[in-house]
Each structure stands twice: as structure tokens, then as C-alpha cells.
XYZ file of C-alpha atoms in Angstrom:
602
model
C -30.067 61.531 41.696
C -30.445 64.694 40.760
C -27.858 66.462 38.041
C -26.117 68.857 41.362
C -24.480 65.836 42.740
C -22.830 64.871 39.928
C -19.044 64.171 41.173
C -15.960 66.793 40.353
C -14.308 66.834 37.649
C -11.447 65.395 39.280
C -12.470 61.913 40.246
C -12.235 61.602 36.383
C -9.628 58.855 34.715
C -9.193 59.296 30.994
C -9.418 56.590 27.937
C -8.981 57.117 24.091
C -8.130 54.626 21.503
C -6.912 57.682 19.331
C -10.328 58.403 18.040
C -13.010 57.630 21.025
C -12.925 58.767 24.072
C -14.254 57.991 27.571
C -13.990 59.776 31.131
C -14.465 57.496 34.402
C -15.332 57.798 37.334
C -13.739 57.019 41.114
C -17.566 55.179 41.387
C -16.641 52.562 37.993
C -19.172 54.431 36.160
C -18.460 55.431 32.398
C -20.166 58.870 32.843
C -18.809 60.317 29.238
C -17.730 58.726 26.039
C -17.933 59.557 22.357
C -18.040 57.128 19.542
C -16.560 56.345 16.789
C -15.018 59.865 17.338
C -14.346 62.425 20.053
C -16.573 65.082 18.130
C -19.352 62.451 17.397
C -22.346 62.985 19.833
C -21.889 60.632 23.073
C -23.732 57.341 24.105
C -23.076 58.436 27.796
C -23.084 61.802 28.907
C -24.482 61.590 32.101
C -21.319 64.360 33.221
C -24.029 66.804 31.584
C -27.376 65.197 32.695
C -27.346 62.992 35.521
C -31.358 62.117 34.675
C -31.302 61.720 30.977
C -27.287 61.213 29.832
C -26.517 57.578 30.382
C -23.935 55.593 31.743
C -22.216 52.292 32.436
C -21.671 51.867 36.120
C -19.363 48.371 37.738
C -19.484 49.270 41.292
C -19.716 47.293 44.790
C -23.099 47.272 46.239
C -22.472 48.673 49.099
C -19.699 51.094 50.494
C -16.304 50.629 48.983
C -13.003 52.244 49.594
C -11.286 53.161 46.486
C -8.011 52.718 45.357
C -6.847 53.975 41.583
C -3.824 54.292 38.873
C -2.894 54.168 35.282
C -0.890 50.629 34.353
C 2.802 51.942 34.330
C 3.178 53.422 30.637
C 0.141 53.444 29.354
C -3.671 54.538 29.460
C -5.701 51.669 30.936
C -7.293 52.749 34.419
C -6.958 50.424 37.255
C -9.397 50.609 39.945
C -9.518 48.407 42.594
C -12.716 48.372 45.258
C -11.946 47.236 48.677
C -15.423 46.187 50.900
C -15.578 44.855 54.226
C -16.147 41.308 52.222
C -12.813 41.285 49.694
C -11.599 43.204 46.669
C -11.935 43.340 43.269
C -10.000 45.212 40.945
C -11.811 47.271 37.549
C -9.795 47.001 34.689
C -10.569 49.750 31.386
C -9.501 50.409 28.565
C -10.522 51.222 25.086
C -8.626 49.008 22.468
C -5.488 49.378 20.543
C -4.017 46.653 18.043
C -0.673 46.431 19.015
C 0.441 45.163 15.397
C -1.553 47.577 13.173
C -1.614 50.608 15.768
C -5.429 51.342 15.114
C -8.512 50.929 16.794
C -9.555 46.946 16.527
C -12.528 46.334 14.527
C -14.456 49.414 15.613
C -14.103 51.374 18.614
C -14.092 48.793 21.787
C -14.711 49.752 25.343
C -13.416 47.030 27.724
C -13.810 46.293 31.213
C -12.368 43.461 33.221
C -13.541 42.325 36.591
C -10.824 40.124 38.319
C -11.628 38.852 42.113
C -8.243 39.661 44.440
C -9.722 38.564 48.019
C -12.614 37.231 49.585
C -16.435 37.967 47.730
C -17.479 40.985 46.221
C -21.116 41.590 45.038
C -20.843 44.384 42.075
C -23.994 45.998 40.698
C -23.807 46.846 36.873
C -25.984 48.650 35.037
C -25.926 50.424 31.658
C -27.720 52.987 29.879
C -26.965 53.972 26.844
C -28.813 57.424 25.788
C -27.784 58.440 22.226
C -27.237 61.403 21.179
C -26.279 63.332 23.832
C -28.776 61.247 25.956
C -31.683 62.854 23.539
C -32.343 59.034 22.309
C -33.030 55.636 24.246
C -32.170 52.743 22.028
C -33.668 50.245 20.842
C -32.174 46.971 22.827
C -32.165 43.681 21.010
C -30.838 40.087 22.236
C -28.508 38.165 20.103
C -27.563 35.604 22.547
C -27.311 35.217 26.800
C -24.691 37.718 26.596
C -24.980 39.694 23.881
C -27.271 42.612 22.860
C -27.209 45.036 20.556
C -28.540 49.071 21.419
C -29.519 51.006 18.565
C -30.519 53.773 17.440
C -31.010 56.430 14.294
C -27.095 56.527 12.455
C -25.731 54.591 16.301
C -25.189 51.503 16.853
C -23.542 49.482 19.767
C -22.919 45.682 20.399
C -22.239 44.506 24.055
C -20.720 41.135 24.475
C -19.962 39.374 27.819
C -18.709 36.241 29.783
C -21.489 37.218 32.625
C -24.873 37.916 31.266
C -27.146 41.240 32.330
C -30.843 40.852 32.469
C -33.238 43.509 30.633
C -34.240 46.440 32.722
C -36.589 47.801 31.796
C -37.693 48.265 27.853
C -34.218 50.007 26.878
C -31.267 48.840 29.990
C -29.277 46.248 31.082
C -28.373 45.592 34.720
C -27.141 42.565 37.035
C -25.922 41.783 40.454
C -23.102 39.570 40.076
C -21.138 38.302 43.225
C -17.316 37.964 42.258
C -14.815 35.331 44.488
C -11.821 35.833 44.778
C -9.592 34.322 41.528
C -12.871 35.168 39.491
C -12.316 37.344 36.088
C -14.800 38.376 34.159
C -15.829 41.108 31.574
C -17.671 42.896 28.880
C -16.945 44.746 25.783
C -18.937 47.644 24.402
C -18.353 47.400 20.479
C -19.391 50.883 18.516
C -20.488 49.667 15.169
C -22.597 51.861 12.382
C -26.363 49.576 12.807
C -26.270 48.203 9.609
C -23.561 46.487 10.268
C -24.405 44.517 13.541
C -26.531 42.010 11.413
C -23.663 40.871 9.922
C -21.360 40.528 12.524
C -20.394 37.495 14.605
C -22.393 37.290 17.780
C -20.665 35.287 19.560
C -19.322 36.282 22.750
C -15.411 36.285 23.594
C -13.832 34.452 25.934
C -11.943 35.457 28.824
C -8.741 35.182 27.973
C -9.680 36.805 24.763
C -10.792 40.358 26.475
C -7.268 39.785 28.557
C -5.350 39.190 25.322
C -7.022 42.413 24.049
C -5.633 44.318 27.052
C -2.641 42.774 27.134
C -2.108 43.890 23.066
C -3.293 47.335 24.042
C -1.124 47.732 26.706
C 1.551 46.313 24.842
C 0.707 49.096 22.234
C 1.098 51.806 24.758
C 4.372 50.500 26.285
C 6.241 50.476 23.165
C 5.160 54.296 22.720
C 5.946 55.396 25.935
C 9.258 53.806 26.044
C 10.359 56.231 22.672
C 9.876 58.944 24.937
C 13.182 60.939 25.321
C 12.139 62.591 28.833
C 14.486 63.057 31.793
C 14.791 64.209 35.191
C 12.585 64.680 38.325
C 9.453 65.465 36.222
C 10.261 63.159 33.519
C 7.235 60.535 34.959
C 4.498 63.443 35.231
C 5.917 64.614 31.764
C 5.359 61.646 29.728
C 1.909 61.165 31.642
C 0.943 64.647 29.576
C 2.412 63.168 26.372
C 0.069 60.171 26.759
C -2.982 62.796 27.611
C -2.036 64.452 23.752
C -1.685 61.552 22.063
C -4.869 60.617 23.095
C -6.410 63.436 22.002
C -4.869 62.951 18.627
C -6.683 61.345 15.701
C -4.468 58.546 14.380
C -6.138 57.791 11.169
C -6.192 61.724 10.329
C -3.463 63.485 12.336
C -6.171 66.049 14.231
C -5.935 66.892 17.920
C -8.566 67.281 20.132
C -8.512 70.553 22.224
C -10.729 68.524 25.128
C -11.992 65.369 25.341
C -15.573 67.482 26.397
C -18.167 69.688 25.862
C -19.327 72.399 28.642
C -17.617 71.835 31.772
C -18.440 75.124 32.786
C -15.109 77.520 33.514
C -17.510 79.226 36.339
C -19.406 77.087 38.863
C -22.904 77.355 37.734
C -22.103 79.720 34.904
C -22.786 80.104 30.905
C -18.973 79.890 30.032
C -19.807 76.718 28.494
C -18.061 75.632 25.043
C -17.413 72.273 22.801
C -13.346 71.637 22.906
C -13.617 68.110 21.187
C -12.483 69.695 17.642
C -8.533 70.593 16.523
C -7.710 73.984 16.866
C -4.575 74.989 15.125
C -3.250 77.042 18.044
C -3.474 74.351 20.318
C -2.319 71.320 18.423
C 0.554 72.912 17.042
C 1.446 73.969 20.660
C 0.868 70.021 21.086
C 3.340 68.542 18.442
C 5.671 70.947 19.512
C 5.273 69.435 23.318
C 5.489 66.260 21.457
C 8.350 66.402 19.664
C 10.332 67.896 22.772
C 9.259 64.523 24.451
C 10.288 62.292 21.545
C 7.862 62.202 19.521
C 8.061 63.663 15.755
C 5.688 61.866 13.568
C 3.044 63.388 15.538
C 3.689 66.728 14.114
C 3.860 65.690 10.514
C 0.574 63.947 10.947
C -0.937 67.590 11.941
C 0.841 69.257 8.831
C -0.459 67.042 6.535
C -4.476 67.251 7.791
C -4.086 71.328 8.447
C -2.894 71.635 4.528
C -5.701 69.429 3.591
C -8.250 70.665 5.840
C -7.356 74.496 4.278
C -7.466 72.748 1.174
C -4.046 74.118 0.216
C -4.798 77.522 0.912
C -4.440 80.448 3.786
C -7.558 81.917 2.703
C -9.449 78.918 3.468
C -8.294 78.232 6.383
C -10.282 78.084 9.624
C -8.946 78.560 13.181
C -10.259 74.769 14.105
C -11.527 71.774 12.133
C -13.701 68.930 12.897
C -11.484 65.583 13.960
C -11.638 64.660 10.348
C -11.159 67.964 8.680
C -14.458 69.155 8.833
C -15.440 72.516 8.013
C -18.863 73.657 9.188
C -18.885 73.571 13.056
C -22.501 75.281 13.893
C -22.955 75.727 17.673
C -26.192 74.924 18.786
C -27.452 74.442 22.283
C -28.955 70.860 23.570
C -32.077 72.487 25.927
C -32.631 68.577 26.954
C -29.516 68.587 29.343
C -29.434 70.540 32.950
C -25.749 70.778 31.930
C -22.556 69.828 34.627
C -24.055 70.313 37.929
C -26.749 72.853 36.549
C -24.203 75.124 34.382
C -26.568 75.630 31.288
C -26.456 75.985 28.424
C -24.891 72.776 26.957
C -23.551 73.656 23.671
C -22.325 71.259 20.816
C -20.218 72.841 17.904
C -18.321 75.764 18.475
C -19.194 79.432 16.993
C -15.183 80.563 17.170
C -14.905 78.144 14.532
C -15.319 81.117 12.158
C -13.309 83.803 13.963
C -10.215 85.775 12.762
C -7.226 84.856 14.779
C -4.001 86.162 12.854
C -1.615 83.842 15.661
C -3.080 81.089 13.318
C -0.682 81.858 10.243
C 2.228 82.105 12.723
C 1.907 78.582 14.500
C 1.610 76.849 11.201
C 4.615 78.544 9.935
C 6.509 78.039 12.825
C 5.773 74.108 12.803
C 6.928 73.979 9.022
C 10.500 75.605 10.181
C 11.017 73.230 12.819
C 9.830 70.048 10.751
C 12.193 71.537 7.816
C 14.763 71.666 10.255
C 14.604 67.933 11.173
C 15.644 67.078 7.368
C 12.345 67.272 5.863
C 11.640 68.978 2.535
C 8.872 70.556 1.197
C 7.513 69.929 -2.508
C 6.226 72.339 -4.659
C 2.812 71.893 -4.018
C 3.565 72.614 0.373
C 6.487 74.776 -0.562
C 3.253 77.334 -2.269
C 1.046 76.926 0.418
C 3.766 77.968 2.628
C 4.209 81.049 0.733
C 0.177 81.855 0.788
C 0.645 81.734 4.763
C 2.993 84.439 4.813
C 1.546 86.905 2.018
C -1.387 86.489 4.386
C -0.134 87.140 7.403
C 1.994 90.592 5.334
C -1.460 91.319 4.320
C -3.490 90.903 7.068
C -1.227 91.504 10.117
C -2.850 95.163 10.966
C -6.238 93.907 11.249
C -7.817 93.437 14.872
C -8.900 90.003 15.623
C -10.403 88.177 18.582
C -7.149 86.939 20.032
C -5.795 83.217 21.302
C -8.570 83.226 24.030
C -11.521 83.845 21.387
C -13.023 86.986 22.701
C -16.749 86.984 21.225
C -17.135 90.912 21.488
C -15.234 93.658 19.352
C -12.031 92.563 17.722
C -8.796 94.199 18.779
C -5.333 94.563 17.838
C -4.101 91.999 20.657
C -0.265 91.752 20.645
C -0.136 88.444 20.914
C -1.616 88.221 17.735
C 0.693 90.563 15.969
C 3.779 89.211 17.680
C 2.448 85.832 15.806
C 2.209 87.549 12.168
C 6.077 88.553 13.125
C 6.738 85.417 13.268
C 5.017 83.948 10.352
C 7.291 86.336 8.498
C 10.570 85.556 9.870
C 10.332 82.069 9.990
C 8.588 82.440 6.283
C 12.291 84.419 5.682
C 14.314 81.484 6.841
C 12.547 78.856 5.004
C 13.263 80.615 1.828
C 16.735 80.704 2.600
C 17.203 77.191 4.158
C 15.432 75.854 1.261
C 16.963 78.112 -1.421
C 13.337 79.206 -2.762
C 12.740 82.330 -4.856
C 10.418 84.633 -2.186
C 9.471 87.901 -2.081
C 11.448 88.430 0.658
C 11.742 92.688 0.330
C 8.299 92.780 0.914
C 8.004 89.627 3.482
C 10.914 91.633 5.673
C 9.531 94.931 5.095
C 5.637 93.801 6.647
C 8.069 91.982 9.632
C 10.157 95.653 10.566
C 6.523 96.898 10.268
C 4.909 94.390 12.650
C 7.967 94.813 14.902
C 7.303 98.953 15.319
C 4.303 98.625 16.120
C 4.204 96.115 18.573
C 7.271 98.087 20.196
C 5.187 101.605 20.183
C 1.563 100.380 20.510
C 1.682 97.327 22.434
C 4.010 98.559 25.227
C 3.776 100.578 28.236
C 6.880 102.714 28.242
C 5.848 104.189 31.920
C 5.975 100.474 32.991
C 8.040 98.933 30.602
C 5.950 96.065 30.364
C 4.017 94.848 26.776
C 0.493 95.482 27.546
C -2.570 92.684 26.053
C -3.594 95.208 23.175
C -2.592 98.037 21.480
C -3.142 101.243 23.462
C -4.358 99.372 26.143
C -2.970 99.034 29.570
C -4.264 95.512 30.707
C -2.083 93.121 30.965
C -2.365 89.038 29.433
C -1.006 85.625 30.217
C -0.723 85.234 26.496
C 2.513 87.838 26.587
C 4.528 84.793 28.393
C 4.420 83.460 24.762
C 6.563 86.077 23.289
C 9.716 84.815 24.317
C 9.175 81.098 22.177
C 9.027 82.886 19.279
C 12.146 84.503 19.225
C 10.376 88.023 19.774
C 12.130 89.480 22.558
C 14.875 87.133 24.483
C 13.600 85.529 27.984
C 15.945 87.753 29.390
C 15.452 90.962 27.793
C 14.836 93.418 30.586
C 11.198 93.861 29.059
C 10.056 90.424 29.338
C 11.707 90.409 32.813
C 9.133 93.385 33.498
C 6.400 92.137 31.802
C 6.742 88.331 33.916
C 6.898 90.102 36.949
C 3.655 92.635 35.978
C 1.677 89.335 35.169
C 2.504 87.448 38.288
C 1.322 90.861 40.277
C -1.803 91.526 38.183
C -2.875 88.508 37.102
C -2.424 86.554 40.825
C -4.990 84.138 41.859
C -4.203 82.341 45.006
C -1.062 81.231 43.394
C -1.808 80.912 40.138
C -2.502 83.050 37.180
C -6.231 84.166 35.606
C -5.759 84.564 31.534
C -6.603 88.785 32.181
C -8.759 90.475 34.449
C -11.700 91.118 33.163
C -13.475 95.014 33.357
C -15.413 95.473 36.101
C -19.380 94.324 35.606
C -18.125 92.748 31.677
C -18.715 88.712 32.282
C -18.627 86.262 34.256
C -15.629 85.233 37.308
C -13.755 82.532 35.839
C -11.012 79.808 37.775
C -6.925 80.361 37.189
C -6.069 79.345 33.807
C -3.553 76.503 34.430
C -1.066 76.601 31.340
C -0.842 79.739 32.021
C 1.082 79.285 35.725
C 2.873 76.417 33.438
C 3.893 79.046 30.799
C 5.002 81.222 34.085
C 7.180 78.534 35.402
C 9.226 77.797 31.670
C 9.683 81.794 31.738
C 11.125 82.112 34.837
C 13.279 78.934 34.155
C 14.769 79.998 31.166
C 15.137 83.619 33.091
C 17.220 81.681 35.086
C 15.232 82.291 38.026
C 15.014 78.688 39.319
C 13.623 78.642 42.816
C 10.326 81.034 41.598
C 10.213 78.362 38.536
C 10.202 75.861 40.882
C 7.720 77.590 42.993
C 5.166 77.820 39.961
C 5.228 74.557 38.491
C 4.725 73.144 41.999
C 1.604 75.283 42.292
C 0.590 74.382 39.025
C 0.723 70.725 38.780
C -0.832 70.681 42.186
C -3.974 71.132 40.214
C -3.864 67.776 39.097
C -6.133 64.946 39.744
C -4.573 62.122 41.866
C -4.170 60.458 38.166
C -1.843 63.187 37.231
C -5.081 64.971 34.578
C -5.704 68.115 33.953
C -8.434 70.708 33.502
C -8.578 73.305 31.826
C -9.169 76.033 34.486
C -8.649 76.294 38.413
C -10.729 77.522 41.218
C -8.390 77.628 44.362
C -10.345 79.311 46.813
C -12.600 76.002 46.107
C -9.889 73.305 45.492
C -11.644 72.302 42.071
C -11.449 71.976 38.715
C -12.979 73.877 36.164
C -13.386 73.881 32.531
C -13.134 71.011 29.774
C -11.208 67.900 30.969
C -8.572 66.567 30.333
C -7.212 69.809 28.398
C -4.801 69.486 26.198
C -3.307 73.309 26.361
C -2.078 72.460 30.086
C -1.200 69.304 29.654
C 1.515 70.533 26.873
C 2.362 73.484 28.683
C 3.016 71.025 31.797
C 5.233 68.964 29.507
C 7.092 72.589 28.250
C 7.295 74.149 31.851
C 8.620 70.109 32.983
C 11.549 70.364 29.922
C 12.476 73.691 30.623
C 12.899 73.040 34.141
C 14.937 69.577 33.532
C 16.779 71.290 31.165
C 15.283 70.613 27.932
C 15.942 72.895 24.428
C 13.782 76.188 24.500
């Protein structure tokens, strides 16, 4: 099969364990998943190579009709196959200890085979291709129903109560016919290879991979059921808040931007990049969503690992960091991979990593007000890096930069950016007074009346009276709908009134809104960016303008898969997604649009 028929991106489920991830598909095959870490390089990556990526495929033989969900509360992926011979139903998960809330003796990947009518015969066959599918492993037998794949720093243990046969000198595959009342299962254990020869190759029981499920589910439930949500959207809401906090990093407080690498943003095209690392932007965008839904330890969890990562210090700080904190993030293309449905080149590591984005200073501010506002305090030692934000972001402020959607050409003086160093100094202004620390506030509110002017004379269009995406500029950008959160200009002001209604004619695509429009001939055509018609709805809610709200957020989370996931871009005219999957910018703009509109705080 060649790598154009691989399926949309939409008959994608999701599955993390808060540090491994795994996409899929409507067919029961495991098409994507990265071990022991999101931004580790994947065992199955077939989404990029259908010939060379690897996979893990429990399917009926023959045709099936397809029935799917999420178990109420939680992130394990029911599927259930229905032939003209019976049903079975495909239970996955990847494994959570309920007790210790971590990731069970390595990462696991479960699935559970359970007979519901009649006879089923289910084909299963896996491939594992390391690396990014650059390395076949080297397959060993411990016992009937356990083998072990391994190969260079990777190493994987799969363990059964149904055996597979070699195929081949590196797969596994069987034909197994399941009755009904019949359960069954594997579990895919990722383990460094040193290791394996010391562990216990037995295989587990049945009930033992239930049990596993059952404490995993168990693990989710409780979670879930802290959520604070309410209202009509309150279900799709706390689906989102699952989607982040499996994206987060549990053992080091990082969030994953994507759980992918190069889903292309245009059918076909080059606008390929490598989300799987924690930008700051995003995931403080995502404790924020968070901690509207509930959920506040989240966000202290990012603090902490952003001051570490920066190493206590603004001028070491990065826009994004590896899941663990890492630093150097070289992008490099992987010329073995066709890439998803021939959109080349794959690319692992990201270049923006070493971009100026001034917005950076004023997220991490902002998160420090609002955490300090929920009775924290701030030590010495945070209280100084604090300070080092803001004498940056007075410093630095007037410089151009590349802007939240990483332009790679000249920097520019993109409001959005400044309107960020504003807020980095005001917020840096009330945390010296709510904390009663010595600042040098003359000069911190000096460099904020300074950021104001300009962005009042530069970046707006007094013949339209709209804020414009740059200074002396007359393009418009999504990004403006941001303004508002910050405090920056009320929702209502009669400029931001202007400005939503210049976006929603300029930036219109099919019903949903494009990031900017690009100059004619510069780049390639790219799909509707989705948190952006999200950002459009909690606007035009908290404009009061209810009906249009409602309008927009229907349009947006119409772009859903039928498992309520999001990618990161649209293509309407096509009815597909585009773009790395599942995102988490839309999914916490989803959750922000679904508060504002159920009337949640701003």
C-alpha cells in the first residue's frame, strides 16, 4: 500500500500515559506512537511512511463496520468491529497507576480483544521500525508469547495471552478467530534494552491486562470528575482538558504542542514541522485552559520546569524546550520517509526553537500573576527571576521579532508581540505591589506608557480603526483577538469591536478564519486555523454578541473528529484536517471559547 492512501487525519483516536503517546486508527492499527516520550523518535510511524514506518494492526479479516468512543471520562479508545459473523470490541489504552499517578513500570501499550457475538477472525500483525521506521529490530523469543524487538538505545517487550508466529526475520503476525465471551490481549512494554534481560518474562494473565485497564481508567475518572465545567459544552469541554493533559509531561510539568511531527498544513505541501516539544506560548495558554476547567496544579507544574529549563534566567530562555527541558532542538530532515500522504519533507526538531518571540516574557508573567493570585508566594530565588522577565521585556520590547506564528523570514514589529511586552510590565507592576517587593517600578511603568503609544500610533489603522498585524502595516491577524485577555483594550472597546469584525471579513474561509492572508506569490495556501474561529467565538461572547458566538463555535468544533479531536488546521472546501494532531492550541482555545460561552470568568 502505497504512502497516498494513508487514511485522514481524522479517523485518528488519541492515547498518552502523560509521557508516550499513540494515534489509532478507525482500521485498529497503531499507525503513530512515541516512546518513552512524545519527543523520542517513534517505533511506529507508518502516518509518515506507509512502506517503511511500522505499525500494530488488530483488525477483522475481512470487511467490518466500525463503531468507536472514548470510555466515559477518560482516554481509553473503544472500538468495536461488527462482521457479517459477530463482533468484537478493541480495547486501548496506554497505562496509568491509579495509586502512584505515573506510568507503570515503563511505558505500556495495551490492547484487549473481548468477543461480544458470534465468531470473529482478527488478523494482527506488528512491525515495529525504530527510529522513525529508519531501523528494523532485532526480534528475540523469550517464551510462546513473549518477544522482545530491539534495537540501537530501543527496546520493546511484547507479552500476550494469544501467541503471534514470526514473520518474517523482524515481525510478528497471527490469525486468531475470537467467539463470542472470548478476551484476550497483548501488551507492548517500552523498556531501555539492557534492561529486558533482567526482567520477568512471564506473560500476564487476563485478568491482569483488565485489572491494568480497569486501574487506568480508574486513574482517569478520578481526574475528570475534579473538573469544574458546566453547561451545554461542558462534555466537549472536559474532552479538550483530557487532550492537554495528555500532552503534559507528568514527571516534568512540560506540554506538548502536538502529539506529531509533519502533518502537512497544505495537502501535499512543505509546511511540515515537529510540534511534540513545549512551547511557552502554547502551554501557558494550556494551564490557563486548565485551570478555568479545574485544574491548578497543572500550571504550577509548567512554572516550575520553564524556571528550570531557563535556568533561572530571561536571557536564557528559549521560546520551546524539549519534554524534559531540553535545550538544543536541531531540525533535521528524515529523507527515508515519503512523508503524510507524500507531503515531504519530514522534519524532526524544530529550527524556531531559537527564534525571538518577545510574547514569550508576557505569558510567563502573566501565569505568575494568576498563580500569585490563587495564594501562592514566590521566594526570593522566583521572586528575581520574575524581575529578570520584566527588565527584559523593558529592554527588549522595541525589537522586531518573528511573532506567535514563527514567521521564518524578516522579523517585524508584530503587535501582538508588543501588546505581550505591555503586559509583562503591568502584570510585573502588580506583582510588586501584591507582594510588597522593592521594583523598579518608574522605569517598569515608564517602558509600559511607551509600549502602549506605540502600539496605539503604529499598530493601528486610524482610517479603519482597526489594530493592524504589524507596525505600519495594513494586514490584518487572528492573533489581534488576543488583545482583549490581556487587559489591553476591553472586549468592548469600540476598537476591538472594529478590529473582530475586520478579521471575520478579511480573514474568512468558508466559515472559519485563516491566521493572515498571505502576499500574493509569498508561500504556500494553508487550511483555516481552528483556535483561531475558537478565539472568534470567546470575543464575540464576551462582546456580548451571543447568537454570532454561537454561530462560530458551532463552525468551529464542527471540525472535530467524531471522537471530539482536533487538528491543528482546517481545509473546508475539502472537509479535512490539516496540520499536527491532536493540537493542543485548539483544543484550549475550544475549552476558552466553551467557558466564555457557558459563562465562565474571562
Amino acid at each position: 500500500m502505497s504512502s497516498e492512501h494513508a487514511p485522514p487525519i481524522e479517523d485518528y483516536g488519541f492515547l498518552s500515559d502523560g509521557a508516550s503517546v499513540a494515534l489509532v486508527s478507525r482500521a485498529g492499527s497503531v499507525d503513530w506512537c512515541c516512546v518513552p516520550r512524545v519527543d523520542r523518535g517513534a517505533c511506529f510511524a507508518r502516518l509518515l511512511g506507509w512502506e517503511q514506518g511500522g505499525f500494530w494492526r488488530i483488525a477483522p479479516a475481512g470487511h467490518a463496520d466500525v463503531r468507536r468512543r472514548y470510555v466515559d471520562g477518560s482516554l481509553l479508545l473503544e472500538t468495536t468491529f461488527a462482521t457479517s459473523d459477530g463482533e468484537v470490541r478493541l480495547v486501548d489504552l496506554m497505562t496509568i497507576d491509579a495509586e502512584h499517578g505515573d506510568a507503570t513500570s515503563g511505558s505500556q501499550l495495551v490492547r484487549l480483544v473481548e468477543g461480544v457475538s458470534g465468531q470473529v477472525d482478527l488478523d494482527v500483525a506488528l512491525r515495529v521500525r525504530f527510529d522513525f521506521g529508519a531501523l528494523r529490530p532485532w526480534r528475540r523469543r523469550r517464551r510462546d508469547c513473549v518477544f522482545d524487538l530491539i534495537g540501537g538505545d530501543d527496546g520493546l517487550r511484547l507479552a500476550g495471552t494469544a501467541p503471534l508466529e514470526p514473520d518474517g526475520r523482524h515481525d510478528l503476525a497471527a490469525r486468531i478467530t475470537v467467539r463470542e465471551g472470548d478476551r484476550l490481549g497483548w501488551v507492548l512494554r517500552a523498556l531501555p534494552p539492557h534492561r529486558l534481560d533482567g526482567e520477568d518474562d512471564q506473560p500476564p494473565a487476563i485478568d491482569e491486562l483488565w485489572r491494568r485497564a480497569d486501574a487506568t481508567e480508574a486513574w482517569w475518572r478520578d481526574w475528570s470528575d475534579r473538573a469544574t465545567l458546566d453547561g451545554p459544552r461542558a462534555g466537549g469541554a472536559l474532552r479538550s482538558a483530557m487532550v492537554l493533559k495528555g500532552l503534559a509531561n507528568r514527571a516534568t510539568g512540560a506540554i506538548a504542542a502536538a502529539a506529531t511531527t509533519s502533518l502537512p498544513e497544505s495537502a501535499g505541501g512543505t509546511l511540515n514541522w515537529d510540534y511534540r516539544f513545549s512551547w511557552i506560548r502554547d502551554s501557558v495558554f494550556s494551564v490557563r485552559s486548565l485551570r478555568e476547567a479545574g485544574y491548578g496544579d497543572e500550571a504550577d507544574a509548567f512554572r516550575r520546569f520553564i524556571e528550570r529549563s531557563a535556568a533561572g534566567s530571561a536571557d536564557q530562555l528559549q521560546i520551546m524546550f524539549g519534554m524534559g527541558g531540553e535545550r538544543t532542538l536541531t531540525e533535521r530532515e528524515l529523507d527515508h520517509l515519503p512523508g503524510y500522504q507524500g507531503a515531504a519533507p519530514v522534519r524532526i526538531g524544530n529550527a524556531a526553537a531559537k527564534q525571538l518571540q518577545l510574547d514569550s516574557f508576557g505569558e510567563l508573567v502573566e501565569l505568575s500573576w494568576r498563580w500569585l493570585q490563587h495564594g501562592h508566594v514566590a521566594d526570593d530565588d522566583y521572586w528575581a527571576f520574575l524581575v529578570d522577565l520584566v527588565d527584559t521585556a523593558a529592554r527588549r520590547w522595541s525589537e522586531p521579532d518573528q511573532g506567535l506564528w514563527e514567521m521564518r523570514g524578516d522579523p517585524r514589529h508584530f503587535v501582538h508581540s508588543k501588546v505581550m511586552c505591555w503586559a509583562a510590565l503591568d502584570r510585573g507592576l502588580r506583582i510588586a505591589e501584591h507582594l510588597g517587593r522593592d521594583a523598579p517600578v518608574e522605569r517598569w511603568r515608564a517602558a509600559r506608557d511607551e509600549v502602549r503609544a506605540a502600539v496605539e500610533s503604529r499598530g493601528y489603522d486610524e482610517r479603519r480603526g482597526v489594530f493592524v498585524q504589524a507596525f505600519d502595516r495594513d494586514a490584518l491577524d487572528a492573533a489581534l483577538l488576543l488583545l482583549p485577555g490581556v487587559g489591553f483594550v476591553d472586549y468592548d472597546d469600540e476598537r476591538m469591536v472594529r478590529t473582530v469584525d475586520a478579521i471575520r471579513a478579511e480573514l474568512d474561509a468558508d466559515g472559519l478564519l485563516l491566521r493572515y492572508r498571505r502576499e500574493h506569490g509569498h508561500g504556500e495556501p494553508e487550511g483555516a486555523f481552528v483556535a483561531c474561529t475558537f478565539w472568534l467565538a470567546e470575543c464575540l461572547a464576551r462582546q456580548g454578541r451571543r447568537a454570532e458566538a454561537e454561530g462560530a463555535f458551532a463552525r468551529a468544533a464542527a471540525t472535530a473528529n467524531d471522537l471530539g479531536l482536533f487538528a491543528e488546521e482546517y481545509d473546508a472546501a475539502a472537509g479535512r484536517m490539516l496540520g499536527n494532531f491532536p493540537q493542543a492550541l485548539t483544543h484550549l482555545a475550544h475549552l476558552g471559547a466553551a467557558v466564555a460561552l457557558d459563562g465562565g470568568s474571562a
